[in-house]
Tab-separated table of C-alpha atoms in Angstrom:
chain	number	residue	atom	x	y	z
A	1	MET	CA	-5.921	19.997	-29.971
A	2	GLN	CA	-5.389	17.084	-27.597
A	3	LYS	CA	-4.689	18.083	-24.021
A	4	ASP	CA	-1.110	17.648	-22.786
A	5	TYR	CA	-1.939	15.684	-19.631
A	6	GLU	CA	1.700	15.252	-18.586
A	7	LYS	CA	2.286	19.006	-18.658
A	8	ALA	CA	-0.947	19.647	-16.741
A	9	TYR	CA	0.083	16.976	-14.223
A	10	ALA	CA	3.511	18.526	-13.715
A	11	GLU	CA	1.960	21.966	-13.215
A	12	LEU	CA	-0.499	20.588	-10.677
A	13	ILE	CA	2.321	18.973	-8.696
A	14	ILE	CA	4.471	22.092	-8.717
A	15	LYS	CA	1.740	24.689	-8.171
A	16	LYS	CA	-0.540	22.793	-5.758
A	17	GLY	CA	1.324	19.692	-4.557
A	18	VAL	CA	4.433	21.414	-3.226
A	19	ALA	CA	3.201	24.983	-3.891
A	20	LEU	CA	6.679	25.947	-5.078
A	21	LYS	CA	8.016	29.335	-4.024
A	22	LYS	CA	10.445	31.374	-6.112
A	23	ASP	CA	14.092	30.430	-5.444
A	24	GLN	CA	13.137	27.273	-3.550
A	25	GLU	CA	15.106	24.065	-4.136
A	26	VAL	CA	13.342	20.948	-5.428
A	27	PHE	CA	14.349	17.330	-4.827
A	28	LEU	CA	12.656	14.738	-7.029
A	29	VAL	CA	12.739	10.941	-6.688
A	30	SER	CA	11.829	8.996	-9.829
A	31	SER	CA	12.141	5.473	-11.151
A	32	VAL	CA	14.242	5.078	-14.270
A	33	GLU	CA	11.015	4.033	-16.000
A	34	THR	CA	9.364	7.396	-15.345
A	35	TYR	CA	12.315	9.539	-16.469
A	36	ALA	CA	10.300	11.298	-19.212
A	37	PHE	CA	7.666	12.479	-16.748
A	38	ALA	CA	10.406	13.453	-14.274
A	39	ARG	CA	11.870	15.720	-16.957
A	40	LYS	CA	8.455	17.376	-17.352
A	41	ILE	CA	8.380	18.121	-13.621
A	42	VAL	CA	11.939	19.488	-13.705
A	43	GLU	CA	11.067	21.786	-16.610
A	44	CYS	CA	7.912	22.985	-14.882
A	45	ALA	CA	9.783	23.604	-11.627
A	46	TYR	CA	12.318	25.862	-13.314
A	47	GLU	CA	9.565	27.659	-15.227
A	48	ASN	CA	7.959	28.428	-11.856
A	49	GLY	CA	11.068	29.853	-10.228
A	50	ALA	CA	12.939	26.883	-8.752
A	51	LYS	CA	16.467	27.758	-7.677
A	52	LYS	CA	17.794	24.232	-8.219
A	53	VAL	CA	16.248	20.857	-9.058
A	54	THR	CA	17.977	17.599	-8.086
A	55	VAL	CA	16.736	14.236	-9.359
A	56	LEU	CA	17.475	10.863	-7.750
A	57	TYR	CA	16.695	7.921	-10.032
A	58	THR	CA	15.847	4.515	-8.593
A	59	ASP	CA	15.582	1.095	-10.245
A	60	GLU	CA	13.598	-1.687	-8.574
A	61	GLN	CA	15.318	-4.287	-10.767
A	62	VAL	CA	18.674	-3.217	-9.336
A	63	THR	CA	17.222	-3.378	-5.826
A	64	ARG	CA	15.844	-6.822	-6.624
A	65	GLN	CA	19.344	-8.001	-7.579
A	66	ARG	CA	20.591	-6.725	-4.232
A	67	PHE	CA	17.973	-8.824	-2.441
A	68	LEU	CA	18.947	-11.888	-4.458
A	69	HIS	CA	22.726	-11.621	-4.036
A	70	GLU	CA	23.688	-9.510	-0.985
A	71	ASP	CA	23.522	-10.792	2.561
A	72	GLU	CA	21.351	-9.170	5.227
A	73	ILE	CA	24.288	-7.237	6.722
A	74	GLY	CA	25.124	-5.685	3.366
A	75	ILE	CA	21.492	-4.890	2.651
A	76	SER	CA	21.196	-3.117	6.004
A	77	HIS	CA	24.165	-0.810	5.440
A	78	ILE	CA	23.157	2.739	4.514
A	79	GLU	CA	25.972	4.949	3.226
A	80	LYS	CA	26.731	8.224	5.011
A	81	TRP	CA	26.198	10.196	1.812
A	82	GLU	CA	22.655	8.813	1.551
A	83	ILE	CA	21.881	10.002	5.077
A	84	ALA	CA	23.483	13.393	4.442
A	85	GLN	CA	21.408	13.778	1.291
A	86	ARG	CA	18.123	13.302	3.170
A	87	ASP	CA	19.240	15.567	6.014
A	88	ILE	CA	20.066	18.347	3.550
A	89	ILE	CA	16.603	18.067	1.968
A	90	ALA	CA	15.012	18.561	5.393
A	91	ASP	CA	17.408	21.248	6.636
A	92	ASN	CA	17.097	23.295	3.432
A	93	LYS	CA	13.309	22.848	3.408
A	94	CYS	CA	13.406	21.653	-0.176
A	95	ALA	CA	10.170	20.924	-2.007
A	96	TYR	CA	10.304	17.103	-2.000
A	97	ILE	CA	8.484	15.160	-4.725
A	98	CYS	CA	8.374	11.377	-5.117
A	99	ILE	CA	6.911	9.583	-8.145
A	100	LEU	CA	5.535	6.182	-7.161
A	101	SER	CA	5.538	3.575	-9.938
A	102	GLU	CA	6.652	0.347	-8.255
A	103	SER	CA	5.493	-3.059	-9.395
A	104	PRO	CA	3.328	-4.698	-6.694
A	105	ASP	CA	5.212	-7.975	-7.273
A	106	ALA	CA	8.740	-6.573	-7.595
A	107	TYR	CA	10.162	-8.560	-4.680
A	108	VAL	CA	7.646	-11.391	-4.393
A	109	ASP	CA	10.326	-14.086	-4.824
A	110	CYS	CA	12.941	-12.353	-2.668
A	111	ASP	CA	13.915	-13.129	0.921
A	112	ALA	CA	11.314	-11.331	3.056
A	113	ASN	CA	13.866	-10.865	5.855
A	114	LYS	CA	16.115	-8.865	3.525
A	115	VAL	CA	13.220	-6.728	2.335
A	116	VAL	CA	12.315	-5.946	5.936
A	117	ALA	CA	15.975	-5.335	6.831
A	118	LEU	CA	16.411	-2.707	4.111
A	119	SER	CA	13.153	-0.961	5.041
A	120	ARG	CA	14.109	-0.791	8.710
A	121	ALA	CA	17.651	0.351	7.961
A	122	ARG	CA	16.400	3.205	5.803
A	123	HIS	CA	13.837	4.317	8.359
A	124	LYS	CA	16.466	4.361	11.100
A	125	ALA	CA	19.073	6.104	8.949
A	126	PHE	CA	16.633	8.697	7.598
A	127	VAL	CA	14.854	9.262	10.916
A	128	LYS	CA	15.514	13.016	10.878
A	129	PHE	CA	14.062	13.312	7.367
A	130	TYR	CA	10.970	11.263	8.225
A	131	ASP	CA	10.354	13.064	11.527
A	132	MET	CA	10.586	16.469	9.858
A	133	SER	CA	8.300	15.391	7.000
A	134	LYS	CA	5.684	13.995	9.407
A	135	GLY	CA	5.998	17.223	11.378
A	136	ASN	CA	5.373	19.264	8.196
A	137	VAL	CA	8.660	21.130	8.518
A	138	PHE	CA	9.013	21.096	4.723
A	139	LYS	CA	6.601	20.594	1.820
A	140	TRP	CA	6.399	17.151	0.238
A	141	CYS	CA	4.199	15.428	-2.309
A	142	LEU	CA	3.746	11.797	-3.353
A	143	VAL	CA	2.273	11.158	-6.820
A	144	GLY	CA	1.832	8.177	-9.117
A	145	TYR	CA	2.841	7.446	-12.698
A	146	PRO	CA	2.655	4.057	-14.446
A	147	SER	CA	5.414	1.585	-15.081
A	148	THR	CA	4.940	-1.313	-17.472
A	149	SER	CA	5.037	-3.952	-14.731
A	150	TRP	CA	2.569	-2.046	-12.531
A	151	ALA	CA	0.176	-1.582	-15.457
A	152	ASN	CA	0.338	-5.283	-16.343
A	153	LYS	CA	-0.583	-6.158	-12.751
A	154	VAL	CA	-3.627	-3.874	-12.814
A	155	PHE	CA	-4.721	-4.899	-16.325
A	156	PRO	CA	-3.317	-8.405	-16.982
A	157	ASN	CA	-3.288	-9.740	-20.539
A	158	ASP	CA	-4.253	-6.348	-21.933
A	159	GLU	CA	-2.044	-4.893	-24.669
A	160	ASN	CA	-3.271	-1.395	-23.742
A	161	ALA	CA	-2.542	-1.814	-20.021
A	162	TYR	CA	-0.003	1.012	-19.796
A	163	GLU	CA	-2.222	3.602	-21.492
A	164	LYS	CA	-5.250	2.437	-19.469
A	165	LEU	CA	-3.457	2.869	-16.154
A	166	LYS	CA	-2.115	6.241	-17.217
A	167	MET	CA	-5.631	7.504	-18.000
A	168	ARG	CA	-6.958	6.139	-14.697
A	169	ILE	CA	-4.251	8.118	-12.911
A	170	PHE	CA	-5.029	11.267	-14.914
A	171	GLU	CA	-8.719	10.928	-14.019
A	172	ALA	CA	-7.908	10.392	-10.328
A	173	MET	CA	-5.809	13.562	-10.420
A	174	ARG	CA	-8.727	15.529	-11.941
A	175	LEU	CA	-6.613	16.304	-15.000
A	176	THR	CA	-9.576	15.580	-17.266
A	177	GLU	CA	-11.345	18.606	-15.769
A	178	GLN	CA	-11.238	21.845	-17.776
A	179	ASP	CA	-9.259	23.564	-14.993
A	180	PRO	CA	-7.568	20.921	-12.773
A	181	ILE	CA	-6.182	23.458	-10.297
A	182	LYS	CA	-9.625	25.009	-9.767
A	183	ALA	CA	-11.122	21.499	-9.477
A	184	TRP	CA	-8.646	20.705	-6.705
A	185	GLU	CA	-9.461	23.913	-4.869
A	186	GLU	CA	-13.184	23.099	-4.963
A	187	HIS	CA	-12.463	19.533	-3.827
A	188	GLY	CA	-10.463	20.888	-0.907
A	189	GLU	CA	-13.402	23.036	0.181
A	190	CYS	CA	-15.699	19.969	0.228
A	191	LEU	CA	-13.284	18.041	2.452
A	192	LYS	CA	-12.904	21.095	4.694
A	193	LYS	CA	-16.626	21.097	5.431
A	194	SER	CA	-16.389	17.532	6.809
A	195	TYR	CA	-13.234	17.941	8.888
A	196	THR	CA	-14.427	21.270	10.297
A	197	TYR	CA	-17.527	19.498	11.638
A	198	LEU	CA	-15.473	16.675	13.165
A	199	ASN	CA	-13.090	19.129	14.825
A	200	LYS	CA	-15.989	21.146	16.229
A	201	MET	CA	-17.656	18.051	17.705
A	202	GLN	CA	-14.511	16.674	19.418
A	203	PHE	CA	-15.826	13.113	19.662
A	204	ASP	CA	-14.577	10.831	22.431
A	205	GLU	CA	-14.416	7.836	20.102
A	206	PHE	CA	-15.543	6.385	16.789
A	207	ARG	CA	-17.271	2.996	16.504
A	208	TYR	CA	-16.902	0.914	13.325
A	209	LYS	CA	-19.006	-2.030	12.130
A	210	ASN	CA	-19.468	-3.903	8.832
A	211	SER	CA	-20.354	-7.345	7.462
A	212	LEU	CA	-16.713	-8.430	7.111
A	213	GLY	CA	-16.644	-8.671	10.897
A	214	THR	CA	-15.120	-5.313	11.761
A	215	ASN	CA	-16.207	-4.266	15.237
A	216	LEU	CA	-13.839	-1.625	16.497
A	217	SER	CA	-13.807	1.239	18.967
A	218	VAL	CA	-11.281	4.003	18.247
A	219	GLY	CA	-10.716	6.487	21.075
A	220	MET	CA	-9.452	9.924	20.155
A	221	CYS	CA	-6.884	12.291	21.639
A	222	LYS	CA	-8.069	15.443	23.359
A	223	ASN	CA	-7.992	18.458	21.052
A	224	TYR	CA	-7.621	16.246	18.001
A	225	LEU	CA	-7.514	17.855	14.583
A	226	PHE	CA	-8.803	16.307	11.368
A	227	ALA	CA	-7.445	17.667	8.096
A	228	GLY	CA	-7.871	16.898	4.420
A	229	GLY	CA	-7.235	18.124	0.904
A	230	GLY	CA	-3.956	19.664	2.006
A	231	GLU	CA	-1.885	20.590	5.019
A	232	ASP	CA	0.133	23.527	6.325
A	233	THR	CA	3.806	23.529	7.187
A	234	VAL	CA	4.999	24.867	10.524
A	235	ASP	CA	5.711	28.102	8.601
A	236	GLY	CA	2.114	28.286	7.406
A	237	GLU	CA	2.700	27.223	3.786
A	238	HIS	CA	-0.080	25.099	2.271
A	239	PHE	CA	0.750	21.913	0.338
A	240	ILE	CA	-0.840	18.576	-0.622
A	241	ALA	CA	1.196	15.639	0.646
A	242	ASN	CA	-0.661	12.863	-1.208
A	243	MET	CA	-2.097	13.297	-4.677
A	244	PRO	CA	-4.751	12.072	-5.248
A	245	THR	CA	-6.452	12.467	-1.895
A	246	GLU	CA	-10.076	11.885	-0.903
A	247	GLU	CA	-9.563	11.521	2.847
A	248	VAL	CA	-9.965	13.482	6.009
A	249	PHE	CA	-7.554	12.144	8.600
A	250	SER	CA	-6.375	12.480	12.174
A	251	ALA	CA	-4.677	10.339	14.811
A	252	PRO	CA	-6.390	8.052	17.326
A	253	HIS	CA	-5.234	7.833	20.926
A	254	LYS	CA	-2.635	5.076	20.758
A	255	LEU	CA	-3.938	3.304	23.890
A	256	LYS	CA	-7.677	3.561	23.193
A	257	VAL	CA	-8.276	1.203	20.264
A	258	ASN	CA	-10.189	-2.001	21.026
A	259	GLY	CA	-11.804	-4.691	18.912
A	260	THR	CA	-11.201	-6.299	15.528
A	261	VAL	CA	-10.837	-4.835	12.062
A	262	TYR	CA	-10.781	-6.705	8.741
A	263	SER	CA	-9.086	-5.544	5.549
A	264	SER	CA	-11.221	-4.778	2.518
A	265	MET	CA	-8.377	-4.553	-0.024
A	266	PRO	CA	-4.895	-6.082	-0.383
A	267	LEU	CA	-1.932	-4.404	1.294
A	268	ILE	CA	1.100	-3.825	-0.937
A	269	HIS	CA	4.197	-3.212	1.173
A	270	ASN	CA	7.818	-3.139	0.004
A	271	GLY	CA	6.985	-5.005	-3.194
A	272	GLN	CA	5.075	-7.756	-1.371
A	273	SER	CA	1.326	-8.272	-0.954
A	274	VAL	CA	-0.943	-9.305	1.921
A	275	GLU	CA	-4.442	-10.652	1.234
A	276	ASP	CA	-7.537	-10.950	3.461
A	277	PHE	CA	-6.035	-9.993	6.808
A	278	TYR	CA	-7.278	-8.814	10.185
A	279	PHE	CA	-5.980	-7.200	13.369
A	280	GLU	CA	-7.322	-7.537	16.902
A	281	PHE	CA	-6.538	-4.629	19.226
A	282	LYS	CA	-6.539	-4.400	23.003
A	283	ASP	CA	-5.765	-1.081	24.695
A	284	GLY	CA	-4.342	0.130	21.417
A	285	LYS	CA	-1.959	-2.722	20.662
A	286	VAL	CA	-2.324	-5.474	18.056
A	287	VAL	CA	-2.653	-8.653	20.144
A	288	SER	CA	-3.443	-11.059	17.294
A	289	TYR	CA	-3.522	-10.989	13.513
A	290	GLY	CA	-3.874	-13.254	10.521
A	291	ALA	CA	-3.899	-13.268	6.730
A	292	LYS	CA	-4.853	-15.543	3.865
A	293	SER	CA	-1.417	-14.799	2.400
A	294	GLY	CA	1.501	-12.581	3.341
A	295	LYS	CA	1.293	-12.943	7.110
A	296	GLU	CA	5.091	-12.711	7.303
A	297	VAL	CA	4.855	-9.198	5.821
A	298	LEU	CA	2.544	-8.176	8.674
A	299	GLU	CA	4.973	-9.697	11.164
A	300	GLY	CA	7.779	-7.595	9.714
A	301	ILE	CA	5.712	-4.432	10.139
A	302	LEU	CA	4.442	-5.196	13.648
A	303	THR	CA	7.880	-6.069	15.034
A	304	THR	CA	9.721	-3.036	13.665
A	305	ASP	CA	9.654	-1.202	17.009
A	306	ASN	CA	7.453	-0.561	20.046
A	307	GLY	CA	5.087	1.719	18.140
A	308	SER	CA	4.552	-0.305	14.970
A	309	SER	CA	1.826	-2.452	16.547
A	310	TYR	CA	-0.286	0.612	17.437
A	311	LEU	CA	-2.353	2.858	15.173
A	312	GLY	CA	-1.091	6.273	14.106
A	313	GLU	CA	-3.802	7.355	11.672
A	314	ILE	CA	-7.566	7.230	11.241
A	315	ALA	CA	-8.744	8.225	7.753
A	316	LEU	CA	-12.327	8.639	6.563
A	317	VAL	CA	-13.035	8.166	2.855
A	318	ALA	CA	-16.455	7.907	1.210
A	319	TYR	CA	-17.077	4.615	-0.581
A	320	ASP	CA	-18.438	6.416	-3.644
A	321	THR	CA	-15.296	8.417	-4.433
A	322	PRO	CA	-14.231	9.005	-8.062
A	323	ILE	CA	-11.432	6.460	-7.586
A	324	ARG	CA	-13.794	3.792	-6.242
A	325	LYS	CA	-16.162	4.429	-9.152
A	326	MET	CA	-13.374	3.496	-11.565
A	327	ASN	CA	-13.819	-0.064	-10.269
A	328	THR	CA	-10.052	-0.558	-10.471
A	329	LEU	CA	-7.787	-2.177	-7.904
A	330	PHE	CA	-4.564	-0.208	-8.311
A	331	TYR	CA	-2.367	-2.412	-6.096
A	332	ASN	CA	-0.872	0.852	-4.882
A	333	THR	CA	-1.735	2.315	-1.496
A	334	LEU	CA	-1.573	5.929	-2.714
A	335	PHE	CA	-4.586	5.242	-4.939
A	336	ASP	CA	-6.375	2.397	-3.163
A	337	GLU	CA	-6.459	4.227	0.177
A	338	ASN	CA	-8.459	6.954	-1.540
A	339	ALA	CA	-11.173	4.474	-2.417
A	340	SER	CA	-11.615	3.257	1.138
A	341	CYS	CA	-11.660	4.240	4.787
A	342	HIS	CA	-8.348	3.172	6.254
A	343	PHE	CA	-6.043	3.169	9.228
A	344	ALA	CA	-2.272	3.267	9.482
A	345	LEU	CA	-0.068	1.246	11.764
A	346	GLY	CA	2.839	3.232	13.158
A	347	SER	CA	3.644	6.863	13.531
A	348	ALA	CA	1.088	9.640	13.850
A	349	TYR	CA	1.326	13.031	12.173
A	350	THR	CA	1.901	15.763	14.741
A	351	CYS	CA	-0.610	18.011	12.958
A	352	SER	CA	-3.313	15.665	14.315
A	353	VAL	CA	-3.377	17.255	17.783
A	354	GLU	CA	-3.524	20.970	18.477
A	355	GLY	CA	-0.101	22.279	19.505
A	356	ALA	CA	1.646	18.919	19.152
A	357	ASP	CA	4.176	20.299	16.671
A	358	LYS	CA	5.670	22.298	19.543
A	359	MET	CA	5.787	19.329	21.952
A	360	SER	CA	8.660	16.960	22.652
A	361	LYS	CA	8.233	13.299	21.673
A	362	GLU	CA	7.545	12.467	25.314
A	363	GLU	CA	4.835	15.138	25.515
A	364	GLN	CA	3.303	13.921	22.254
A	365	GLU	CA	3.136	10.392	23.629
A	366	LYS	CA	1.448	11.623	26.804
A	367	VAL	CA	-1.396	13.187	24.810
A	368	GLY	CA	-1.811	9.883	22.918
A	369	LEU	CA	0.182	10.271	19.706
A	370	ASN	CA	2.016	7.163	18.558
A	371	TYR	CA	5.628	7.185	17.392
A	372	SER	CA	7.264	4.580	15.165
A	373	LEU	CA	9.662	4.212	12.269
A	374	GLU	CA	6.722	2.710	10.360
A	375	HIS	CA	3.616	4.281	8.855
A	376	VAL	CA	1.678	1.649	6.901
A	377	ASP	CA	-1.824	2.347	5.586
A	378	PHE	CA	-4.344	-0.488	5.202
A	379	MET	CA	-7.856	-0.307	3.789
A	380	ILE	CA	-11.007	-1.295	5.699
A	381	GLY	CA	-13.863	0.548	3.978
A	382	THR	CA	-16.883	-1.339	2.550
A	383	SER	CA	-20.251	-0.493	1.029
A	384	ASP	CA	-21.976	-1.353	4.322
A	385	LEU	CA	-19.532	0.279	6.735
A	386	GLU	CA	-21.170	2.165	9.585
A	387	ILE	CA	-19.283	4.631	11.761
A	388	PHE	CA	-20.683	6.476	14.745
A	389	GLY	CA	-19.024	9.276	16.639
A	390	VAL	CA	-19.557	9.106	20.397
A	391	LYS	CA	-19.672	12.189	22.588
A	392	ASP	CA	-20.782	12.167	26.216
A	393	GLY	CA	-22.299	8.731	25.649
A	394	LYS	CA	-24.441	9.813	22.680
A	395	GLU	CA	-23.925	8.368	19.186
A	396	TYR	CA	-23.859	10.555	16.066
A	397	PRO	CA	-23.888	9.027	12.556
A	398	ILE	CA	-20.663	9.667	10.647
A	399	PHE	CA	-20.884	7.004	7.918
A	400	LYS	CA	-23.844	4.963	6.685
A	401	ASN	CA	-23.643	2.412	3.869
A	402	GLY	CA	-20.008	3.348	3.403
A	403	ASN	CA	-20.609	7.052	2.809
A	404	TRP	CA	-20.715	10.275	4.785
A	405	ALA	CA	-23.846	10.773	6.913
A	406	LEU	CA	-22.972	13.972	8.731
A	407	ASN	CA	-25.589	16.274	10.160
A	408	PHE	CA	-23.959	19.698	9.937
A	409	GLU	CA	-26.760	21.284	11.947
A	410	LYS	CA	-25.572	19.572	15.136
């Protein structure tokens, strides 16, 4: 009998992604194109004790029409009911699930200013929701499922593009394993070994170098915490925010990043792409940047607010991950970031510094955590990337030839 991958996927999301509790509410965001898979998740949620499941359907073609015909003022207006909806999700500590299936080129011919305006308006309007999610007040999980347009971007001129992308996603989610849930638990233990070492060492900084020209020093906050394979809410409930995930991540000190970093993969942001770009940092802030294409997208990100030109995340990902070995550019950050070391411009997760979840925003900033309405991941990992951790002036190898080089005996 052929395995029902969609059912296994839904169970993985419900049981491990948001680790649903009996009588908990679920809020699911899905594109109209992924309605069939959304129904699978709804069914699985109720089978596992959900009290209520609410689904919000989105349609990027409708949004595209808004960009083409509404003015910037109209685009920027967020209705009160939309804000109330997000606030209720956070206040009720719903299990929040979002299926990502956007076309990388959905808004390529739209006014970039309108695209930026809508993104900023939503981040400002939903600030409570985003702050509580980044603070792990409630459980949330981002997953991927193919749309026709996304599949055709990944596999152009291929009549089997949709089925190919779907199988790539199933493989990335470990659904081809005999017991996917057990496979994820074992994967989590492997990541734990790495982040436990990094947390024990408490490095002062990390130094990056590769042949693209990356030469970057990333200073760390005191009492930093790396995590990976899953996180805990403030109530101690374990969940997996991004599926798939191959990273261990933390937050750099916002004022202690210096040097230049070059991208190793395209950035897809709000339906627009950026190719071959770089950032130069001084005392944490981006002081210059460039791109072969899409520089205006970077400008929109960097000018969002005072924190969007500083780093909020440092993520370590081995070059030889299962996703990288697929030799597939997904044009989707959720997947591509798990094939490459990456950073994120914008807000830091409060779980990245011990005790930060109990600090005020001002106190978090004092210990070095960045705050912004943005959080945009970009990939920098290569096959020749070298990373050294520095402690008391001594260098320790972290990555060599793009892969982990930890010495756990230290």
